[in-house]
Amino acid sequence: MKKNIVVQLENVKKIYSMGDAEVQALRGVSFEVEQGEFISIMGPSGSGKSTCMNMIGCLDTPTSGIVKIDDKETSKMSETELAVLRNQTIGFVFQQYHLIPGMNVIENVMLPLKYKRIEKRIRVELAEKALDKVGLSERMYHLPNELSGGQKQRVAIARAIVTEPKIILADEPTGALDTATGIQVMDLFKEINKKSGTTIIIVTHDPRIGKSTKRCIKILDGLLC
Ligand SMILES: Nc1ncnc2c1ncn2[C@@H]1O[C@H](COP(=O)(O)OP(=O)(O)OP(=O)(O)O)[C@@H](O)[C@H]1O
Ligand SMILES: [Mg+2]
């Protein structure tokens, strides 16, 4: 059967130049992720995990090499096409949640739908459904600062899944949480992966998180190992 590859990196290199100094953050990284996989990218601080994530999420461009998302080479896409890809194909989750403090929970979750020209009634319905999936229906009208860390991360996950993206990219999603809450968040990702078939890529420095995913890609000094 033909494999359905949704993420493909081919010899991706990223050099950050700062004046005369250069940092080789990625030194030739190649891997593929199939539709529906649940994987982690694991490595110590400074190994290139977030840089790699930024390449997959089209938040930054490689110095050389090829990144293909959903079979499309990102370097050949226009800014508008990339914006659509980031909004509709990918859902992002970050360590520090990145919720908008002045908006309540449901408004935060509805935000990615704003760009899709969906009428408000449907946006509300979709956001309610996403919040139900993460078990936060009771907190819809709370502000982010009225929530615990684990609840904030669940709001961020609801915001990531509300557009039903093919891929979820999560950079240290449990990094700011205690162990038990971190396990709950990982269980939620597992459930989303299983029920919706969403491809999930988790970046972590924590070997326990690495072990808990079906496949773990290890990175060290900008190279897979
Ligand atoms: N914008 C930047 N400009 C210059 N150097 C950078 C930039 N971003 C990252 N780097 C450097 O690239 C290397 C890889 O950084 P990256 O953020 O990808 O690591 P990481 O594995 O995510 O680390 P952490 O676990 O601490 O988040 C590091 O040496 C870092 O200092
Ligand atoms: Mg990082």
Coordinates of N, CA and C and ligand atoms in Angstrom, one line a residue:
M1 N 0.8 -1.2 0.0 CA 0.0 0.0 0.0 C 0.9 1.3 0.0
K2 N 0.5 2.3 -0.8 CA 1.3 3.5 -0.8 C 1.2 4.2 0.5
K3 N 2.3 4.7 1.0 CA 2.3 5.4 2.3 C 1.8 6.8 2.0
N4 N 1.1 7.3 3.0 CA 0.5 8.7 2.9 C 1.4 9.6 3.8
I5 N 2.4 10.2 3.1 CA 3.4 11.0 3.9 C 2.8 12.4 4.0
V6 N 2.8 13.0 5.2 CA 2.3 14.3 5.4 C 3.4 15.3 5.7
V7 N 4.5 14.8 6.3 CA 5.6 15.7 6.5 C 6.9 15.0 6.0
Q8 N 7.6 15.7 5.2 CA 8.9 15.2 4.7 C 10.0 16.2 4.7
L9 N 11.1 15.9 5.4 CA 12.2 16.7 5.5 C 13.4 16.0 4.7
E10 N 14.0 16.7 3.8 CA 15.2 16.1 3.1 C 16.4 17.0 3.2
N11 N 17.3 16.5 4.0 CA 18.6 17.1 4.2 C 18.5 18.6 4.6
V12 N 17.6 18.9 5.6 CA 17.3 20.2 6.0 C 18.4 20.8 6.9
K13 N 18.9 22.0 6.4 CA 20.0 22.6 7.2 C 19.5 24.0 7.6
K14 N 19.8 24.5 8.8 CA 19.4 25.8 9.2 C 20.6 26.5 9.9
I15 N 21.1 27.5 9.3 CA 22.2 28.3 9.9 C 21.7 29.7 10.3
Y16 N 21.8 30.0 11.6 CA 21.5 31.4 12.0 C 22.8 32.2 12.0
S17 N 22.7 33.3 11.2 CA 23.9 34.2 11.2 C 23.7 35.4 12.1
M18 N 24.6 35.7 12.9 CA 24.5 36.9 13.8 C 25.8 37.6 13.7
G19 N 25.9 38.6 12.8 CA 27.1 39.3 12.5 C 28.1 38.3 11.9
D20 N 29.3 38.1 12.5 CA 30.3 37.2 12.0 C 30.0 35.8 12.5
A21 N 29.2 35.7 13.6 CA 29.0 34.3 14.2 C 27.9 33.6 13.5
E22 N 28.1 32.3 13.4 CA 27.1 31.4 12.8 C 26.7 30.3 13.7
V23 N 25.5 30.0 13.8 CA 25.0 28.8 14.6 C 24.4 27.8 13.6
Q24 N 24.9 26.6 13.6 CA 24.4 25.5 12.7 C 23.3 24.8 13.5
A25 N 22.1 25.3 13.5 CA 21.0 24.7 14.3 C 20.6 23.4 13.8
L26 N 20.5 23.2 12.5 CA 20.2 21.9 11.9 C 21.2 21.6 10.8
R27 N 21.8 20.4 10.9 CA 23.0 20.1 10.0 C 22.7 19.0 9.0
G28 N 21.5 19.0 8.5 CA 21.1 17.9 7.5 C 20.2 16.9 8.1
V29 N 18.9 17.3 8.3 CA 17.9 16.5 8.9 C 17.0 15.9 7.9
S30 N 16.8 14.6 7.9 CA 15.8 14.0 7.0 C 14.9 13.0 7.7
F31 N 13.6 13.1 7.6 CA 12.7 12.1 8.1 C 11.3 12.4 7.4
E32 N 10.5 11.3 7.6 CA 9.1 11.4 7.1 C 8.2 11.1 8.2
V33 N 7.0 11.6 8.1 CA 5.9 11.3 9.0 C 4.7 10.9 8.2
E34 N 4.1 9.8 8.5 CA 2.9 9.4 7.8 C 1.6 9.9 8.5
Q35 N 0.6 10.1 7.6 CA -0.7 10.5 8.1 C -1.1 9.6 9.3
G36 N -1.6 10.3 10.4 CA -2.1 9.5 11.5 C -1.1 9.0 12.5
E37 N 0.2 9.3 12.3 CA 1.3 8.9 13.2 C 1.2 9.8 14.5
F38 N 1.7 9.3 15.5 CA 1.9 10.0 16.8 C 3.3 9.9 17.2
I39 N 4.1 11.0 17.0 CA 5.6 10.9 17.2 C 6.1 12.0 18.1
S40 N 7.3 11.7 18.6 CA 7.9 12.8 19.4 C 9.3 13.1 18.7
I41 N 9.7 14.3 18.9 CA 11.1 14.7 18.5 C 11.8 15.1 19.8
M42 N 12.8 14.3 20.2 CA 13.4 14.4 21.5 C 14.8 14.8 21.4
G43 N 15.3 15.7 22.3 CA 16.7 16.0 22.4 C 16.9 17.1 23.5
P44 N 18.1 17.3 23.9 CA 18.4 18.2 25.0 C 18.2 19.7 24.5
S45 N 18.3 20.6 25.5 CA 18.2 22.0 25.1 C 19.3 22.4 24.1
G46 N 18.8 23.2 23.1 CA 19.8 23.7 22.1 C 20.1 22.7 21.0
S47 N 19.4 21.5 21.0 CA 19.7 20.5 20.0 C 19.1 20.8 18.6
G48 N 18.1 21.7 18.6 CA 17.5 22.0 17.3 C 16.0 21.7 17.2
K49 N 15.4 21.3 18.3 CA 14.0 20.8 18.2 C 13.1 21.9 17.7
S50 N 13.1 23.1 18.4 CA 12.2 24.1 18.0 C 12.5 24.6 16.6
T51 N 13.8 24.6 16.2 CA 14.1 25.0 14.8 C 13.5 24.1 13.9
C52 N 13.5 22.8 14.2 CA 13.0 21.7 13.3 C 11.4 21.9 13.2
M53 N 10.8 22.2 14.4 CA 9.4 22.4 14.5 C 9.0 23.6 13.6
N54 N 9.8 24.7 13.7 CA 9.5 25.9 12.9 C 9.6 25.7 11.4
M55 N 10.4 24.7 11.0 CA 10.5 24.3 9.6 C 9.3 23.6 9.2
I56 N 8.8 22.6 10.0 CA 7.6 21.9 9.7 C 6.4 22.8 9.7
G57 N 6.4 23.7 10.6 CA 5.2 24.6 10.7 C 5.3 25.8 9.8
C58 N 6.3 25.8 8.9 CA 6.4 26.9 8.0 C 6.5 28.3 8.7
L59 N 7.1 28.3 9.9 CA 7.2 29.6 10.6 C 8.6 30.2 10.3
D60 N 9.4 29.4 9.7 CA 10.8 29.8 9.3 C 11.2 29.0 8.1
T61 N 12.2 29.5 7.3 CA 12.6 28.7 6.1 C 14.0 28.1 6.3
P62 N 14.2 26.9 5.8 CA 15.6 26.3 5.9 C 16.6 27.1 5.1
T63 N 17.9 27.0 5.5 CA 19.0 27.6 4.7 C 19.2 26.7 3.4
S64 N 19.0 25.4 3.6 CA 19.0 24.5 2.4 C 18.2 23.2 2.7
G65 N 17.9 22.5 1.7 CA 17.1 21.3 1.9 C 15.6 21.5 1.6
I66 N 14.9 20.4 1.7 CA 13.5 20.5 1.2 C 12.5 20.1 2.4
V67 N 11.5 20.9 2.5 CA 10.4 20.6 3.4 C 9.1 20.4 2.6
K68 N 8.5 19.3 2.8 CA 7.2 19.1 2.1 C 6.1 18.8 3.1
I69 N 5.1 19.6 3.0 CA 3.9 19.4 3.9 C 2.7 19.0 3.1
D70 N 2.1 17.9 3.4 CA 1.0 17.4 2.6 C 1.3 17.4 1.1
D71 N 2.6 16.9 0.8 CA 3.1 16.7 -0.5 C 3.4 18.0 -1.3
K72 N 3.4 19.1 -0.6 CA 3.7 20.3 -1.3 C 5.0 20.9 -0.8
E73 N 5.9 21.3 -1.7 CA 7.2 21.8 -1.3 C 7.0 23.3 -0.8
T74 N 7.3 23.5 0.5 CA 7.0 24.8 1.0 C 7.7 26.0 0.4
S75 N 9.0 25.7 -0.1 CA 9.7 26.8 -0.7 C 9.1 27.3 -2.0
K76 N 8.2 26.5 -2.5 CA 7.6 26.9 -3.8 C 6.2 27.5 -3.6
M77 N 5.9 27.7 -2.3 CA 4.5 28.3 -2.0 C 4.7 29.8 -1.8
S78 N 3.6 30.5 -2.1 CA 3.6 31.9 -1.8 C 3.3 32.2 -0.4
E79 N 3.5 33.4 0.1 CA 3.2 33.8 1.5 C 1.7 33.5 1.8
T80 N 0.8 33.8 0.9 CA -0.6 33.5 1.1 C -0.9 32.0 1.2
E81 N -0.3 31.2 0.4 CA -0.5 29.8 0.4 C 0.1 29.2 1.8
L82 N 1.2 29.8 2.2 CA 1.8 29.4 3.5 C 0.9 29.7 4.6
A83 N 0.3 30.9 4.6 CA -0.6 31.4 5.6 C -1.8 30.4 5.7
V84 N -2.3 30.0 4.6 CA -3.5 29.1 4.6 C -3.1 27.7 5.1
L85 N -1.9 27.3 4.8 CA -1.4 26.0 5.3 C -1.2 26.0 6.8
R86 N -0.7 27.2 7.3 CA -0.5 27.3 8.8 C -1.8 27.4 9.5
N87 N -2.8 28.0 8.8 CA -4.1 28.1 9.5 C -5.0 26.9 9.4
Q88 N -4.9 26.1 8.3 CA -5.9 25.1 8.0 C -5.3 23.7 8.1
T89 N -4.0 23.5 7.8 CA -3.5 22.1 7.7 C -2.8 21.8 9.1
I90 N -2.3 22.9 9.8 CA -1.5 22.7 11.0 C -2.2 23.3 12.2
G91 N -2.2 22.6 13.3 CA -2.6 23.2 14.6 C -1.4 23.3 15.5
F92 N -1.2 24.5 16.1 CA 0.0 24.7 16.9 C -0.3 24.7 18.4
V93 N 0.6 24.1 19.2 CA 0.4 24.1 20.7 C 1.8 24.4 21.2
F94 N 1.9 25.4 22.1 CA 3.2 25.8 22.7 C 3.3 25.6 24.2
Q95 N 4.5 25.6 24.7 CA 4.7 25.4 26.1 C 4.0 26.5 26.9
Q96 N 4.1 27.7 26.5 CA 3.4 28.8 27.3 C 2.0 29.2 26.8
Y97 N 1.4 28.2 26.2 CA -0.1 28.3 25.8 C -0.4 29.3 24.7
H98 N 0.2 30.6 24.8 CA 0.0 31.6 23.8 C -1.5 31.9 23.7
L99 N -2.3 32.0 24.8 CA -3.7 32.4 24.7 C -3.7 33.9 24.8
I100 N -4.8 34.5 24.2 CA -4.9 36.0 24.3 C -5.6 36.3 25.6
P101 N -4.9 37.1 26.5 CA -5.3 37.3 27.9 C -6.7 38.0 28.0
G102 N -7.0 39.0 27.0 CA -8.2 39.7 27.1 C -9.4 39.0 26.5
M103 N -9.2 37.8 26.0 CA -10.4 37.1 25.4 C -10.7 35.9 26.3
N104 N -12.0 35.6 26.4 CA -12.3 34.4 27.2 C -12.0 33.1 26.5
V105 N -12.3 32.0 27.1 CA -11.9 30.7 26.6 C -12.5 30.5 25.2
I106 N -13.8 30.7 25.1 CA -14.4 30.3 23.8 C -14.0 31.3 22.7
E107 N -13.8 32.5 23.0 CA -13.2 33.5 22.0 C -11.9 33.1 21.5
N108 N -11.0 32.6 22.5 CA -9.7 32.1 22.1 C -9.8 31.0 21.1
V109 N -10.7 30.1 21.4 CA -10.8 28.8 20.6 C -11.4 29.2 19.2
M110 N -12.3 30.2 19.2 CA -12.9 30.6 17.9 C -11.9 31.3 17.0
L111 N -10.9 31.8 17.5 CA -9.9 32.7 16.8 C -9.5 32.1 15.4
P112 N -9.0 30.9 15.4 CA -8.5 30.4 14.1 C -9.6 30.3 13.0
L113 N -10.9 30.3 13.4 CA -12.0 30.2 12.5 C -12.3 31.5 11.8
K114 N -11.8 32.6 12.4 CA -12.1 34.0 11.9 C -11.6 34.1 10.5
Y115 N -10.5 33.5 10.2 CA -9.9 33.7 8.9 C -10.6 32.8 7.8
K116 N -11.5 32.0 8.3 CA -12.2 31.1 7.3 C -13.5 31.5 6.8
R117 N -13.9 32.7 7.2 CA -15.2 33.3 6.7 C -16.4 32.3 7.0
I118 N -16.4 31.8 8.2 CA -17.5 31.0 8.7 C -18.4 31.9 9.5
E119 N -19.7 31.8 9.4 CA -20.6 32.7 10.1 C -20.5 32.4 11.6
K120 N -20.8 33.4 12.4 CA -20.5 33.3 13.9 C -21.2 32.1 14.6
R121 N -22.5 31.9 14.2 CA -23.2 30.8 14.9 C -22.4 29.5 14.7
I122 N -21.9 29.2 13.5 CA -21.2 28.0 13.3 C -19.8 28.0 14.0
R123 N -19.2 29.2 14.0 CA -17.9 29.3 14.8 C -18.1 28.9 16.2
V124 N -19.2 29.4 16.8 CA -19.5 29.1 18.2 C -19.7 27.6 18.4
E125 N -20.5 27.0 17.5 CA -20.8 25.6 17.6 C -19.5 24.8 17.5
L126 N -18.6 25.1 16.6 CA -17.4 24.4 16.4 C -16.5 24.5 17.6
A127 N -16.4 25.8 18.2 CA -15.6 26.0 19.4 C -16.1 25.2 20.6
E128 N -17.5 25.2 20.7 CA -18.1 24.4 21.8 C -17.7 22.9 21.7
K129 N -17.8 22.4 20.4 CA -17.5 21.0 20.2 C -16.0 20.7 20.6
A130 N -15.1 21.6 20.2 CA -13.7 21.4 20.5 C -13.5 21.5 22.0
L131 N -14.1 22.4 22.7 CA -14.0 22.5 24.1 C -14.6 21.3 24.9
D132 N -15.6 20.7 24.3 CA -16.2 19.5 24.8 C -15.2 18.4 24.7
K133 N -14.5 18.3 23.6 CA -13.5 17.2 23.4 C -12.4 17.3 24.4
V134 N -12.0 18.5 24.8 CA -10.9 18.6 25.8 C -11.4 18.7 27.2
G135 N -12.7 18.5 27.4 CA -13.3 18.5 28.7 C -13.4 19.8 29.4
L136 N -13.6 20.9 28.7 CA -13.6 22.3 29.3 C -14.9 23.0 29.0
S137 N -16.0 22.3 28.8 CA -17.3 23.0 28.5 C -17.7 23.9 29.6
E138 N -17.3 23.6 30.8 CA -17.7 24.3 32.0 C -17.0 25.7 32.1
R139 N -15.9 25.9 31.4 CA -15.1 27.0 31.6 C -15.1 28.0 30.4
M140 N -16.1 27.9 29.6 CA -16.1 28.7 28.3 C -16.0 30.2 28.5
Y141 N -16.6 30.7 29.6 CA -16.6 32.2 29.7 C -15.6 32.7 30.7
H142 N -14.7 31.8 31.1 CA -13.6 32.2 32.0 C -12.5 32.9 31.1
L143 N -11.7 33.8 31.8 CA -10.5 34.3 31.1 C -9.3 33.4 31.4
P144 N -8.3 33.4 30.5 CA -7.2 32.5 30.7 C -6.6 32.6 32.1
N145 N -6.5 33.8 32.7 CA -5.8 33.9 34.0 C -6.7 33.3 35.1
E146 N -7.9 32.9 34.8 CA -8.7 32.2 35.8 C -8.6 30.7 35.7
L147 N -7.7 30.2 34.9 CA -7.5 28.8 34.7 C -6.2 28.3 35.2
S148 N -6.1 27.0 35.5 CA -4.9 26.3 35.9 C -4.0 26.1 34.6
G149 N -2.8 25.8 34.8 CA -1.9 25.6 33.7 C -2.4 24.5 32.8
G150 N -2.9 23.4 33.4 CA -3.4 22.2 32.6 C -4.6 22.6 31.8
Q151 N -5.5 23.5 32.5 CA -6.7 23.9 31.8 C -6.3 24.9 30.6
K152 N -5.3 25.7 30.9 CA -4.9 26.6 29.8 C -4.4 25.8 28.6
Q153 N -3.6 24.8 28.9 CA -3.1 24.0 27.8 C -4.2 23.2 27.0
R154 N -5.3 22.9 27.8 CA -6.4 22.2 27.1 C -7.1 23.2 26.2
V155 N -7.2 24.5 26.6 CA -7.8 25.5 25.8 C -7.0 25.6 24.5
A156 N -5.6 25.7 24.7 CA -4.8 25.8 23.5 C -4.9 24.6 22.6
I157 N -5.2 23.4 23.2 CA -5.4 22.2 22.3 C -6.7 22.3 21.6
A158 N -7.7 22.8 22.3 CA -9.0 23.0 21.6 C -8.9 24.0 20.5
R159 N -8.1 25.1 20.7 CA -7.9 26.1 19.6 C -7.1 25.4 18.4
A160 N -6.2 24.5 18.8 CA -5.5 23.8 17.7 C -6.3 22.8 16.9
I161 N -7.3 22.2 17.5 CA -8.1 21.2 16.8 C -9.4 21.8 16.2
V162 N -9.7 23.0 16.5 CA -11.0 23.6 16.1 C -11.2 23.6 14.5
T163 N -10.1 23.8 13.8 CA -10.1 23.8 12.4 C -10.0 22.4 11.7
E164 N -9.9 21.4 12.6 CA -9.7 20.0 12.2 C -8.5 19.9 11.3
P165 N -7.3 20.3 11.8 CA -6.1 20.2 11.0 C -5.6 18.8 10.8
K166 N -4.8 18.6 9.7 CA -4.3 17.2 9.5 C -3.2 16.9 10.5
I167 N -2.4 18.0 10.9 CA -1.2 17.9 11.7 C -1.3 18.8 12.9
I168 N -0.9 18.2 14.1 CA -0.8 19.1 15.2 C 0.7 19.1 15.6
L169 N 1.3 20.3 15.8 CA 2.7 20.5 16.2 C 2.7 21.0 17.6
A170 N 3.3 20.3 18.5 CA 3.3 20.8 19.9 C 4.7 20.9 20.4
D171 N 5.1 22.1 20.8 CA 6.5 22.3 21.2 C 6.5 22.4 22.7
E172 N 7.1 21.3 23.4 CA 7.1 21.2 24.8 C 5.8 21.5 25.5
P173 N 4.7 20.8 25.0 CA 3.4 21.1 25.5 C 3.2 20.8 27.0
T174 N 4.1 20.0 27.6 CA 3.9 19.6 29.0 C 5.0 20.3 29.8
G175 N 5.8 21.2 29.2 CA 7.0 21.8 29.8 C 6.7 22.6 31.0
A176 N 5.5 23.2 31.0 CA 5.2 24.1 32.2 C 4.3 23.5 33.2
L177 N 4.1 22.1 33.0 CA 3.1 21.5 33.8 C 3.7 20.5 34.8
D178 N 3.1 20.2 35.9 CA 3.6 19.1 36.8 C 3.4 17.8 36.1
T179 N 4.0 16.7 36.7 CA 4.0 15.4 36.0 C 2.6 14.9 35.8
A180 N 1.8 14.9 36.8 CA 0.4 14.3 36.6 C -0.4 15.1 35.5
T181 N -0.3 16.4 35.6 CA -1.1 17.2 34.6 C -0.5 17.0 33.2
G182 N 0.8 16.8 33.1 CA 1.5 16.6 31.8 C 1.0 15.2 31.2
I183 N 0.8 14.2 32.1 CA 0.3 12.9 31.6 C -1.1 13.1 31.1
Q184 N -1.9 13.9 31.8 CA -3.3 14.1 31.3 C -3.3 14.8 29.9
V185 N -2.4 15.7 29.7 CA -2.3 16.4 28.4 C -1.9 15.4 27.3
M186 N -0.9 14.6 27.7 CA -0.4 13.6 26.7 C -1.6 12.6 26.4
D187 N -2.3 12.2 27.4 CA -3.5 11.3 27.2 C -4.5 11.9 26.2
L188 N -4.7 13.3 26.4 CA -5.6 14.0 25.5 C -5.1 13.9 24.1
F189 N -3.8 14.2 23.9 CA -3.3 14.1 22.5 C -3.5 12.7 21.9
K190 N -3.2 11.7 22.8 CA -3.4 10.3 22.3 C -4.9 10.0 21.9
E191 N -5.8 10.6 22.6 CA -7.2 10.4 22.3 C -7.6 11.1 21.0
I192 N -7.1 12.3 20.8 CA -7.3 13.0 19.6 C -6.7 12.3 18.4
N193 N -5.5 11.8 18.6 CA -4.8 11.0 17.5 C -5.7 9.7 17.1
K194 N -6.2 9.1 18.1 CA -6.9 7.8 17.9 C -8.3 8.1 17.3
K195 N -9.0 9.1 17.9 CA -10.4 9.3 17.4 C -10.4 10.0 16.1
S196 N -9.5 11.0 15.9 CA -9.6 11.8 14.6 C -8.6 11.5 13.6
G197 N -7.6 10.7 14.0 CA -6.6 10.3 13.0 C -5.6 11.4 12.7
T198 N -5.6 12.5 13.6 CA -4.8 13.6 13.4 C -3.3 13.2 13.6
T199 N -2.4 13.6 12.7 CA -1.0 13.4 12.9 C -0.5 14.3 14.0
I200 N 0.2 13.7 15.0 CA 0.6 14.6 16.1 C 2.1 14.5 16.3
I201 N 2.8 15.6 16.3 CA 4.2 15.7 16.5 C 4.5 16.5 17.8
I202 N 5.1 15.8 18.7 CA 5.4 16.5 20.0 C 6.9 16.7 20.2
V203 N 7.3 17.9 20.5 CA 8.7 18.2 20.7 C 8.9 18.2 22.2
T204 N 10.0 17.4 22.7 CA 10.2 17.3 24.1 C 11.7 17.1 24.4
H205 N 12.1 17.5 25.6 CA 13.4 17.1 26.1 C 13.3 15.9 27.1
D206 N 12.0 15.6 27.4 CA 11.8 14.6 28.5 C 11.7 13.2 27.9
P207 N 12.6 12.3 28.3 CA 12.6 10.9 27.8 C 11.3 10.2 28.1
R208 N 10.6 10.6 29.2 CA 9.4 9.9 29.5 C 8.3 10.2 28.5
I209 N 8.3 11.4 28.0 CA 7.3 11.8 27.0 C 7.7 11.1 25.7
G210 N 9.0 11.1 25.4 CA 9.5 10.4 24.2 C 9.1 8.9 24.2
K211 N 9.2 8.3 25.4 CA 8.8 6.9 25.4 C 7.3 6.7 25.2
S212 N 6.5 7.7 25.6 CA 5.1 7.5 25.6 C 4.4 7.6 24.2
T213 N 5.3 8.0 23.2 CA 4.7 8.1 21.8 C 5.1 6.9 21.0
K214 N 4.4 6.6 19.9 CA 4.7 5.4 19.2 C 6.0 5.4 18.5
R215 N 6.5 6.5 18.1 CA 7.8 6.6 17.5 C 8.5 7.9 18.1
C216 N 9.8 7.7 18.3 CA 10.5 8.9 18.9 C 11.8 9.1 18.0
I217 N 11.8 10.4 17.4 CA 13.0 10.8 16.6 C 13.9 11.5 17.6
K218 N 15.2 11.1 17.6 CA 16.1 11.7 18.6 C 17.0 12.7 17.8
I219 N 17.2 13.8 18.4 CA 18.1 14.8 17.8 C 19.1 15.3 18.8
L220 N 20.4 15.5 18.2 CA 21.5 16.0 19.0 C 22.4 16.9 18.2
D221 N 22.6 18.1 18.7 CA 23.5 19.0 17.9 C 23.1 19.2 16.4
G222 N 21.8 19.3 16.2 CA 21.3 19.5 14.8 C 21.3 18.3 13.9
L223 N 21.6 17.1 14.5 CA 21.5 15.9 13.6 C 20.7 14.8 14.3
L224 N 20.0 14.0 13.5 CA 19.3 12.9 14.1 C 20.3 11.9 14.6
C225 N 19.9 11.2 15.7 CA 20.8 10.2 16.2 C 20.1 8.9 16.6
Ligands
LIG1 N1 16.7 33.0 16.1 C1 17.9 32.5 16.4 N2 19.0 33.2 16.2 C2 20.2 32.6 16.5 N3 20.4 31.4 17.0 C3 19.3 30.7 17.3 C4 18.0 31.2 17.0 N4 17.1 30.2 17.4 C5 17.8 29.2 17.8 N5 19.1 29.4 17.8 C6 20.2 28.5 18.1 O1 20.0 27.3 17.4 C7 20.3 26.2 18.3 C8 19.0 25.3 18.3 O2 18.0 26.0 19.0 P1 16.6 25.5 19.2 O3 15.7 26.6 19.8 O4 16.1 24.8 18.0 O5 16.8 24.4 20.4 P2 15.8 23.5 21.2 O6 16.2 22.1 21.0 O7 14.4 23.8 20.9 O8 16.2 23.9 22.7 P3 15.2 24.1 24.0 O9 15.0 22.7 24.5 O10 16.1 24.9 25.0 O11 14.0 24.8 23.6 C9 20.7 26.7 19.6 O12 22.1 26.7 19.6 C10 20.2 28.1 19.6 O13 21.0 29.0 20.4
MG2 MG 12.9 24.7 22.0

